[in-house]
Amino acid sequence: MDLASLTIAQIHEGLKNKNFSATELTEAFLSKIKERDGEIHAYLNVMEESAKKQAREVDKKIAAGEEIGILEGAPCAIKDNILIRGEKCTSGSKILEHYVAPYDAEVIKKLKEKGVVFLGKTNLDEFAMGSSTENSAFGPTRNPHDLKRVPGGSSGGSAAAVAANECAFALGSDTGGSIRQPASFCGVVGLKPTYGAVSRYGLMAMASSLDQIGPLAKNVEDCKMVFEAINGRDPKDSTSSDGNFRNSNPSQADEIRKLRIGLPKEYFAQGLDPKVEKLVKNAVQKLAAQGAKVEEISLPHTKYALPCYYIIMPSEVSANLARYDGIKYGYSAISDKRLAISDLMDVYLKSRQNGFGAEPRRRIMLGTYALSAGYYDAYYLKAQKVRTEIINDFKKAFEKVDVIITPTAPTPAFKIGEKVSDPLRMYLADIYTISVNLAGLPAISVPCGKSENLPVGLQIIGKHFSEDLIFEAASAIES
Amino acid sequence: MNINHIAKLARLGLGEDEKSKLESELSEILDFVEQLKEVETENIEPTAHATGMENVVRPDEARRTAEDERQEILGNAPQREDNFIKVKSVLQ
C-alpha cells in the first residue's frame, strides 16, 4: 500500500486501526518528497524534523489509547505566504528570503490544535501574483501530470504537492483564482471559501478585499474536512465571520434532485477550449440525469470583471506592499555591502528595487498610478462601481438558481514559458475565476475529466456562505 | 504617465531599461481597462465590502506582546539597537 496516496478519511481509519503509525505515514510522505520533488519543485522548505516530531506526538496519543481527531496525524503542506512560527516565510520573493515568521497564522494555530503534521512550505508566484508559479524568485514548480507544463498559480506548489502525493492536503490562498486554477491544472479539488469565512491573520496580504485562504485536497470530502477545521470568526481578522453555514441534513440524492444549476452563457463563449467545454457540459449532464434542473443564465457584466480586477487588485497591492521598506524586516539595501546608501529615501528605493521581482513591481506601479492624485475617481472608484454591478449580476442569478457551474480555466495547463513574457495574456488565465473574488462568493474547482492526458476542472459557485451546498454538488460530480 | 513621478510615489527604484519596458506594459494594461468606461455607473454605489459587513470594532485596549515574540519580531530587523529598530537619518 502506498501510504502517500491515502485520503484523510483513509489515514484516520488506518491510524485508528493501527495499520500504520503516524511516524510511518510521515516517513512515507517525506520519502515521496525526496523521490519526486527534485523535478516538481513543489516545496521551498521541507520541515523534516518538526514533522517527525509532530507525528511522534500523535503516535504517543494512539499508544496511550486516546481518541484522535479526524485530521490528527494527517501530513499537509502550506503555501509559503502563510506564517508558521519559527519557520522561514518567503512568499516566493527575494525580499523575504531570510524572513522568519514570529507567530502562527490563525489557520496554522487551528491546524496545530487538530494535531496535523506540517511537512513544509510550498512554492508560489511572488506574493501570490501570477497564474503559473513561474513568478517565484526561487524557480518554477512543474505540473506532476506533465513536467513541461505549469501547475497553475499562484498556489501551484500546493496543488502540485497534493497531485504528486507529496502531502495529504494543502492550504493555498486565492485572490483571483489562485487556489481553483492550479487545482484544475493539477487534477485536485480546491476551495475558495466565502470572503471572510476563514481568518487571514498571518496570511501575507496581497489585495485585502479579495484574498481568502482555502484548502486543496485529493477529493471533495477531504476538502470539506479541512475547510471545517479552519473556518470561523477570528477577532484578529475583523473581516472574518462565523457565517451561517447551512447544515445539509437531507441526503445528497435529495439535494441534487432539488438543485437548480445555472450555466452563464458568457462563460461558454469564445476563448474556451472546445474539449474543456465538452467535459464541463458532460459533468453537468450527469447532475441533470440525477434530477437537477439546468438552465442557461446571463451574467452580463462578465466581460468587465478582468479590467475591474486589474484596477482594484493592483491598487490594494500597492498599499499592502508598502510595508516592505527595508526597515522592519526582509532584504534591506542598508545591509547590502555592494551598495552605497546615502539617506533614508535611498534605503526605500534600493531595497524595493533589488527585493521585488518584475510582477510585483508592475502591479505596484499600476496601483500607485490608479490611486494617485487626479486618477482615483477614473480608476479605483469607477472599478468599485463596476464591481457592484458584477455583484448584482450574481444576486439576480441566485434568485433563479442555487449554484452556477462554469469551467475553472479556459484551457488545461499550458507550457512553461508560454505566457511569461506577455502579462495581459497571462491575466486571461483567470478569466473565469476573478468575478467570484470580486463578489466574495465561495467556489470550488473539482476535476471533471482529462483532455489528452491533462486534468480539467469545473467550477461550482454558490451564494455567500453556501459552502455546504457546493460540496454536495461537487461530490455528485466526483462520484 | 510620468513614470518617474509614479516610481517616486511608490518608493520604487527603477533601472533606465525597465522604465521604458514598464511604460509600454502599463499603457497596454491601461488601454485594456479603458473598457470600464462603457459601463453606466452614475447611480451605482461603489462596493465597500463584498458580503456587506459593516464597521467591525474591538475594544480600544492595548495588548502586550510576549517577550519572546517581541524578540523574534525585532530579530527580523536589518539593523537594531537594543529594543529599537535603527533607521538611517532623515535629515543630513
mmCIF file of N, CA and C in Angstrom, chain A residues 114-213:
data_model
loop_
_atom_site.group_PDB
_atom_site.id
_atom_site.type_symbol
_atom_site.label_atom_id
_atom_site.label_comp_id
_atom_site.label_asym_id
_atom_site.label_seq_id
_atom_site.Cartn_x
_atom_site.Cartn_y
_atom_site.Cartn_z
ATOM 1 N N LYS A 114 -5.535 20.677 15.936
ATOM 2 C CA LYS A 114 -6.119 19.425 15.435
ATOM 3 C C LYS A 114 -5.072 18.323 15.309
ATOM 4 N N GLY A 115 -3.812 18.634 15.574
ATOM 5 C CA GLY A 115 -2.768 17.605 15.533
ATOM 6 C C GLY A 115 -2.266 17.252 14.143
ATOM 7 N N VAL A 116 -2.406 18.193 13.221
ATOM 8 C CA VAL A 116 -1.923 17.979 11.857
ATOM 9 C C VAL A 116 -0.393 17.972 11.829
ATOM 10 N N VAL A 117 0.195 17.258 10.875
ATOM 11 C CA VAL A 117 1.652 17.243 10.689
ATOM 12 C C VAL A 117 2.006 18.182 9.532
ATOM 13 N N PHE A 118 2.941 19.112 9.778
ATOM 14 C CA PHE A 118 3.319 20.066 8.736
ATOM 15 C C PHE A 118 4.581 19.597 8.027
ATOM 16 N N LEU A 119 4.448 19.227 6.750
ATOM 17 C CA LEU A 119 5.601 18.716 6.001
ATOM 18 C C LEU A 119 6.496 19.833 5.491
ATOM 19 N N GLY A 120 5.897 20.972 5.172
ATOM 20 C CA GLY A 120 6.728 22.063 4.672
ATOM 21 C C GLY A 120 5.934 23.159 4.016
ATOM 22 N N LYS A 121 6.692 24.088 3.416
ATOM 23 C CA LYS A 121 6.111 25.270 2.789
ATOM 24 C C LYS A 121 6.238 25.156 1.266
ATOM 25 N N THR A 122 5.170 25.553 0.574
ATOM 26 C CA THR A 122 5.145 25.329 -0.875
ATOM 27 C C THR A 122 5.371 26.594 -1.700
ATOM 28 N N ASN A 123 5.831 26.341 -2.918
ATOM 29 C CA ASN A 123 6.200 27.393 -3.862
ATOM 30 C C ASN A 123 4.975 28.148 -4.368
ATOM 31 N N LEU A 124 5.192 29.372 -4.793
ATOM 32 C CA LEU A 124 4.100 30.236 -5.257
ATOM 33 C C LEU A 124 4.681 31.322 -6.152
ATOM 34 N N ASP A 125 3.818 31.946 -6.941
ATOM 35 C CA ASP A 125 4.231 33.157 -7.635
ATOM 36 C C ASP A 125 4.520 34.206 -6.566
ATOM 37 N N GLU A 126 5.516 35.034 -6.823
ATOM 38 C CA GLU A 126 5.937 36.026 -5.829
ATOM 39 C C GLU A 126 4.741 36.807 -5.278
ATOM 40 N N PHE A 127 4.596 36.790 -3.954
ATOM 41 C CA PHE A 127 3.470 37.435 -3.266
ATOM 42 C C PHE A 127 2.123 37.019 -3.853
ATOM 43 N N ALA A 128 2.064 35.795 -4.352
ATOM 44 C CA ALA A 128 0.822 35.228 -4.908
ATOM 45 C C ALA A 128 0.357 35.943 -6.175
ATOM 46 N N MET A 129 1.299 36.579 -6.874
ATOM 47 C CA MET A 129 0.942 37.315 -8.086
ATOM 48 C C MET A 129 1.336 36.548 -9.326
ATOM 49 N N GLY A 130 0.367 35.803 -9.855
ATOM 50 C CA GLY A 130 0.640 35.071 -11.082
ATOM 51 C C GLY A 130 -0.302 33.905 -11.230
ATOM 52 N N SER A 131 -0.241 33.257 -12.382
ATOM 53 C CA SER A 131 -1.160 32.163 -12.690
ATOM 54 C C SER A 131 -0.411 30.918 -13.116
ATOM 55 N N SER A 132 0.883 30.842 -12.801
ATOM 56 C CA SER A 132 1.671 29.715 -13.303
ATOM 57 C C SER A 132 2.778 29.262 -12.344
ATOM 58 N N THR A 133 3.016 29.989 -11.269
ATOM 59 C CA THR A 133 4.115 29.748 -10.333
ATOM 60 C C THR A 133 5.485 29.992 -10.978
ATOM 61 N N GLU A 134 5.475 30.547 -12.189
ATOM 62 C CA GLU A 134 6.754 30.903 -12.818
ATOM 63 C C GLU A 134 7.327 32.197 -12.248
ATOM 64 N N ASN A 135 6.480 32.977 -11.561
ATOM 65 C CA ASN A 135 6.967 34.238 -10.985
ATOM 66 C C ASN A 135 7.658 34.058 -9.640
ATOM 67 N N SER A 136 7.864 32.827 -9.186
ATOM 68 C CA SER A 136 8.592 32.626 -7.937
ATOM 69 C C SER A 136 10.056 33.018 -8.123
ATOM 70 N N ALA A 137 10.606 33.722 -7.128
ATOM 71 C CA ALA A 137 12.029 34.089 -7.201
ATOM 72 C C ALA A 137 12.921 32.857 -7.040
ATOM 73 N N PHE A 138 12.316 31.717 -6.651
ATOM 74 C CA PHE A 138 13.121 30.521 -6.377
ATOM 75 C C PHE A 138 12.904 29.428 -7.417
ATOM 76 N N GLY A 139 12.475 29.821 -8.604
ATOM 77 C CA GLY A 139 12.310 28.869 -9.708
ATOM 78 C C GLY A 139 10.906 28.316 -9.776
ATOM 79 N N PRO A 140 10.477 27.892 -10.978
ATOM 80 C CA PRO A 140 9.100 27.441 -11.165
ATOM 81 C C PRO A 140 8.831 26.063 -10.564
ATOM 82 N N THR A 141 7.550 25.776 -10.319
ATOM 83 C CA THR A 141 7.094 24.428 -9.993
ATOM 84 C C THR A 141 6.614 23.798 -11.293
ATOM 85 N N ARG A 142 6.743 22.466 -11.391
ATOM 86 C CA ARG A 142 6.294 21.784 -12.605
ATOM 87 C C ARG A 142 5.047 20.964 -12.324
ATOM 88 N N ASN A 143 4.238 20.808 -13.357
ATOM 89 C CA ASN A 143 2.993 20.059 -13.213
ATOM 90 C C ASN A 143 3.286 18.553 -13.154
ATOM 91 N N PRO A 144 2.854 17.866 -12.092
ATOM 92 C CA PRO A 144 3.159 16.435 -11.959
ATOM 93 C C PRO A 144 2.599 15.594 -13.109
ATOM 94 N N HIS A 145 1.577 16.094 -13.800
ATOM 95 C CA HIS A 145 0.998 15.334 -14.921
ATOM 96 C C HIS A 145 1.808 15.482 -16.197
ATOM 97 N N ASP A 146 2.600 16.542 -16.292
ATOM 98 C CA ASP A 146 3.437 16.789 -17.469
ATOM 99 C C ASP A 146 4.468 17.835 -17.056
ATOM 100 N N LEU A 147 5.704 17.380 -16.903
ATOM 101 C CA LEU A 147 6.733 18.256 -16.318
ATOM 102 C C LEU A 147 7.097 19.444 -17.209
ATOM 103 N N LYS A 148 6.655 19.423 -18.460
ATOM 104 C CA LYS A 148 6.920 20.567 -19.337
ATOM 105 C C LYS A 148 5.891 21.677 -19.123
ATOM 106 N N ARG A 149 4.883 21.369 -18.317
ATOM 107 C CA ARG A 149 3.794 22.332 -18.143
ATOM 108 C C ARG A 149 3.762 22.941 -16.740
ATOM 109 N N VAL A 150 3.061 24.074 -16.655
ATOM 110 C CA VAL A 150 2.933 24.762 -15.364
ATOM 111 C C VAL A 150 1.867 24.056 -14.518
ATOM 112 N N PRO A 151 1.955 24.211 -13.187
ATOM 113 C CA PRO A 151 0.913 23.647 -12.324
ATOM 114 C C PRO A 151 -0.231 24.631 -12.122
ATOM 115 N N GLY A 152 -0.165 25.790 -12.779
ATOM 116 C CA GLY A 152 -1.090 26.884 -12.479
ATOM 117 C C GLY A 152 -0.548 27.695 -11.317
ATOM 118 N N GLY A 153 -1.289 28.713 -10.932
ATOM 119 C CA GLY A 153 -0.790 29.539 -9.840
ATOM 120 C C GLY A 153 -1.860 30.497 -9.361
ATOM 121 N N SER A 154 -1.614 31.134 -8.284
ATOM 122 C CA SER A 154 -0.309 31.189 -7.663
ATOM 123 C C SER A 154 -0.039 30.060 -6.666
ATOM 124 N N SER A 155 -1.076 29.302 -6.235
ATOM 125 C CA SER A 155 -0.824 28.218 -5.272
ATOM 126 C C SER A 155 -0.348 26.952 -5.997
ATOM 127 N N GLY A 156 0.549 27.117 -6.978
ATOM 128 C CA GLY A 156 0.996 25.991 -7.803
ATOM 129 C C GLY A 156 1.744 24.931 -7.009
ATOM 130 N N GLY A 157 2.541 25.345 -6.026
ATOM 131 C CA GLY A 157 3.281 24.378 -5.213
ATOM 132 C C GLY A 157 2.334 23.515 -4.403
ATOM 133 N N SER A 158 1.308 24.139 -3.821
ATOM 134 C CA SER A 158 0.339 23.391 -3.010
ATOM 135 C C SER A 158 -0.440 22.394 -3.876
ATOM 136 N N ALA A 159 -0.891 22.839 -5.059
ATOM 137 C CA ALA A 159 -1.660 21.960 -5.942
ATOM 138 C C ALA A 159 -0.796 20.805 -6.439
ATOM 139 N N ALA A 160 0.451 21.105 -6.824
ATOM 140 C CA ALA A 160 1.354 20.067 -7.326
ATOM 141 C C ALA A 160 1.693 19.068 -6.219
ATOM 142 N N ALA A 161 1.871 19.572 -4.991
ATOM 143 C CA ALA A 161 2.206 18.678 -3.870
ATOM 144 C C ALA A 161 1.069 17.697 -3.604
ATOM 145 N N VAL A 162 -0.164 18.164 -3.669
ATOM 146 C CA VAL A 162 -1.314 17.270 -3.470
ATOM 147 C C VAL A 162 -1.377 16.256 -4.619
ATOM 148 N N ALA A 163 -1.230 16.754 -5.850
ATOM 149 C CA ALA A 163 -1.346 15.885 -7.034
ATOM 150 C C ALA A 163 -0.255 14.819 -7.067
ATOM 151 N N ALA A 164 0.953 15.151 -6.584
ATOM 152 C CA ALA A 164 2.075 14.219 -6.640
ATOM 153 C C ALA A 164 2.168 13.341 -5.384
ATOM 154 N N ASN A 165 1.132 13.395 -4.539
ATOM 155 C CA ASN A 165 1.143 12.654 -3.271
ATOM 156 C C ASN A 165 2.324 13.047 -2.382
ATOM 157 N N GLU A 166 2.732 14.302 -2.497
ATOM 158 C CA GLU A 166 3.786 14.803 -1.613
ATOM 159 C C GLU A 166 3.189 15.409 -0.338
ATOM 160 N N CYS A 167 1.883 15.317 -0.182
ATOM 161 C CA CYS A 167 1.195 15.693 1.052
ATOM 162 C C CYS A 167 -0.223 15.142 0.945
ATOM 163 N N ALA A 168 -0.923 15.077 2.089
ATOM 164 C CA ALA A 168 -2.302 14.595 2.034
ATOM 165 C C ALA A 168 -3.258 15.713 1.647
ATOM 166 N N PHE A 169 -2.946 16.926 2.132
ATOM 167 C CA PHE A 169 -3.718 18.100 1.727
ATOM 168 C C PHE A 169 -2.839 19.323 1.882
ATOM 169 N N ALA A 170 -3.329 20.451 1.373
ATOM 170 C CA ALA A 170 -2.521 21.664 1.443
ATOM 171 C C ALA A 170 -3.418 22.871 1.649
ATOM 172 N N LEU A 171 -2.802 23.965 2.108
ATOM 173 C CA LEU A 171 -3.511 25.240 2.125
ATOM 174 C C LEU A 171 -2.926 26.137 1.042
ATOM 175 N N GLY A 172 -3.821 26.922 0.436
ATOM 176 C CA GLY A 172 -3.400 27.921 -0.536
ATOM 177 C C GLY A 172 -4.100 29.223 -0.224
ATOM 178 N N SER A 173 -3.887 30.224 -1.056
ATOM 179 C CA SER A 173 -4.656 31.459 -0.946
ATOM 180 C C SER A 173 -5.142 31.820 -2.342
ATOM 181 N N ASP A 174 -6.276 32.521 -2.396
ATOM 182 C CA ASP A 174 -6.947 32.768 -3.676
ATOM 183 C C ASP A 174 -7.412 34.221 -3.710
ATOM 184 N N THR A 175 -6.831 34.999 -4.618
ATOM 185 C CA THR A 175 -7.193 36.411 -4.764
ATOM 186 C C THR A 175 -7.957 36.641 -6.064
ATOM 187 N N GLY A 176 -7.609 35.832 -7.082
ATOM 188 C CA GLY A 176 -8.324 35.938 -8.363
ATOM 189 C C GLY A 176 -8.498 34.587 -9.029
ATOM 190 N N GLY A 177 -8.179 33.517 -8.275
ATOM 191 C CA GLY A 177 -8.277 32.159 -8.835
ATOM 192 C C GLY A 177 -7.122 31.275 -8.399
ATOM 193 N N SER A 178 -6.310 31.786 -7.487
ATOM 194 C CA SER A 178 -5.035 31.146 -7.144
ATOM 195 C C SER A 178 -5.124 29.808 -6.416
ATOM 196 N N ILE A 179 -6.317 29.402 -5.976
ATOM 197 C CA ILE A 179 -6.496 28.030 -5.485
ATOM 198 C C ILE A 179 -7.149 27.194 -6.587
ATOM 199 N N ARG A 180 -8.193 27.759 -7.195
ATOM 200 C CA ARG A 180 -9.020 26.977 -8.133
ATOM 201 C C ARG A 180 -8.311 26.656 -9.443
ATOM 202 N N GLN A 181 -7.612 27.636 -10.018
ATOM 203 C CA GLN A 181 -6.968 27.390 -11.312
ATOM 204 C C GLN A 181 -5.858 26.339 -11.194
ATOM 205 N N PRO A 182 -4.956 26.410 -10.199
ATOM 206 C CA PRO A 182 -3.983 25.318 -10.055
ATOM 207 C C PRO A 182 -4.634 23.976 -9.701
ATOM 208 N N ALA A 183 -5.727 24.000 -8.930
ATOM 209 C CA ALA A 183 -6.436 22.746 -8.639
ATOM 210 C C ALA A 183 -6.905 22.127 -9.949
ATOM 211 N N SER A 184 -7.432 22.949 -10.833
ATOM 212 C CA SER A 184 -7.899 22.469 -12.136
ATOM 213 C C SER A 184 -6.735 21.906 -12.960
ATOM 214 N N PHE A 185 -5.629 22.636 -13.016
ATOM 215 C CA PHE A 185 -4.464 22.223 -13.814
ATOM 216 C C PHE A 185 -3.823 20.933 -13.271
ATOM 217 N N CYS A 186 -3.920 20.715 -11.962
ATOM 218 C CA CYS A 186 -3.243 19.565 -11.358
ATOM 219 C C CYS A 186 -4.196 18.414 -11.050
ATOM 220 N N GLY A 187 -5.482 18.566 -11.331
ATOM 221 C CA GLY A 187 -6.427 17.471 -11.121
ATOM 222 C C GLY A 187 -6.744 17.211 -9.661
ATOM 223 N N VAL A 188 -6.795 18.274 -8.853
ATOM 224 C CA VAL A 188 -7.172 18.114 -7.446
ATOM 225 C C VAL A 188 -8.365 19.013 -7.141
ATOM 226 N N VAL A 189 -8.891 18.912 -5.913
ATOM 227 C CA VAL A 189 -10.041 19.717 -5.511
ATOM 228 C C VAL A 189 -9.537 20.935 -4.747
ATOM 229 N N GLY A 190 -10.054 22.114 -5.084
ATOM 230 C CA GLY A 190 -9.626 23.329 -4.381
ATOM 231 C C GLY A 190 -10.800 24.249 -4.112
ATOM 232 N N LEU A 191 -10.879 24.732 -2.872
ATOM 233 C CA LEU A 191 -11.993 25.607 -2.482
ATOM 234 C C LEU A 191 -11.508 27.020 -2.188
ATOM 235 N N LYS A 192 -12.186 28.004 -2.798
ATOM 236 C CA LYS A 192 -12.039 29.410 -2.396
ATOM 237 C C LYS A 192 -13.275 29.695 -1.555
ATOM 238 N N PRO A 193 -13.121 29.771 -0.228
ATOM 239 C CA PRO A 193 -14.293 29.995 0.629
ATOM 240 C C PRO A 193 -14.884 31.398 0.443
ATOM 241 N N THR A 194 -16.079 31.589 0.992
ATOM 242 C CA THR A 194 -16.704 32.909 1.037
ATOM 243 C C THR A 194 -15.727 33.906 1.651
ATOM 244 N N TYR A 195 -15.731 35.142 1.140
ATOM 245 C CA TYR A 195 -14.885 36.176 1.707
ATOM 246 C C TYR A 195 -15.202 36.320 3.198
ATOM 247 N N GLY A 196 -14.205 36.131 4.040
ATOM 248 C CA GLY A 196 -14.421 36.259 5.477
ATOM 249 C C GLY A 196 -14.693 34.943 6.193
ATOM 250 N N ALA A 197 -14.858 33.844 5.460
ATOM 251 C CA ALA A 197 -15.173 32.566 6.118
ATOM 252 C C ALA A 197 -13.969 32.001 6.872
ATOM 253 N N VAL A 198 -12.778 32.357 6.417
ATOM 254 C CA VAL A 198 -11.549 31.853 7.043
ATOM 255 C C VAL A 198 -10.677 33.060 7.422
ATOM 256 N N SER A 199 -10.149 33.049 8.618
ATOM 257 C CA SER A 199 -9.294 34.150 9.080
ATOM 258 C C SER A 199 -8.051 34.276 8.217
ATOM 259 N N ARG A 200 -7.679 35.513 7.930
ATOM 260 C CA ARG A 200 -6.463 35.742 7.154
ATOM 261 C C ARG A 200 -5.332 36.261 8.022
ATOM 262 N N TYR A 201 -5.508 36.222 9.328
ATOM 263 C CA TYR A 201 -4.427 36.639 10.225
ATOM 264 C C TYR A 201 -3.211 35.750 9.974
ATOM 265 N N GLY A 202 -2.102 36.357 9.593
ATOM 266 C CA GLY A 202 -0.899 35.574 9.298
ATOM 267 C C GLY A 202 -0.764 35.151 7.851
ATOM 268 N N LEU A 203 -1.670 35.625 7.012
ATOM 269 C CA LEU A 203 -1.503 35.464 5.557
ATOM 270 C C LEU A 203 -0.926 36.775 5.044
ATOM 271 N N MET A 204 0.116 36.706 4.233
ATOM 272 C CA MET A 204 0.681 37.950 3.705
ATOM 273 C C MET A 204 -0.320 38.578 2.764
ATOM 274 N N ALA A 205 -0.719 39.803 3.091
ATOM 275 C CA ALA A 205 -1.787 40.455 2.345
ATOM 276 C C ALA A 205 -1.342 40.824 0.945
ATOM 277 N N MET A 206 -2.190 40.518 -0.035
ATOM 278 C CA MET A 206 -1.930 40.952 -1.403
ATOM 279 C C MET A 206 -2.991 41.997 -1.781
ATOM 280 N N ALA A 207 -4.253 41.571 -1.934
ATOM 281 C CA ALA A 207 -5.347 42.510 -2.204
ATOM 282 C C ALA A 207 -6.443 42.195 -1.186
ATOM 283 N N SER A 208 -6.538 43.041 -0.168
ATOM 284 C CA SER A 208 -7.299 42.668 1.022
ATOM 285 C C SER A 208 -8.798 42.525 0.812
ATOM 286 N N SER A 209 -9.362 43.142 -0.219
ATOM 287 C CA SER A 209 -10.807 42.975 -0.424
ATOM 288 C C SER A 209 -11.104 41.701 -1.218
ATOM 289 N N LEU A 210 -10.049 40.965 -1.580
ATOM 290 C CA LEU A 210 -10.220 39.774 -2.432
ATOM 291 C C LEU A 210 -9.604 38.508 -1.837
ATOM 292 N N ASP A 211 -8.533 38.643 -1.058
ATOM 293 C CA ASP A 211 -7.767 37.490 -0.557
ATOM 294 C C ASP A 211 -8.613 36.548 0.303
ATOM 295 N N GLN A 212 -8.394 35.258 0.135
ATOM 296 C CA GLN A 212 -9.009 34.273 1.027
ATOM 297 C C GLN A 212 -8.140 33.023 1.066
ATOM 298 N N ILE A 213 -7.986 32.441 2.258
ATOM 299 C CA ILE A 213 -7.259 31.172 2.409
ATOM 300 C C ILE A 213 -8.240 30.027 2.174
#
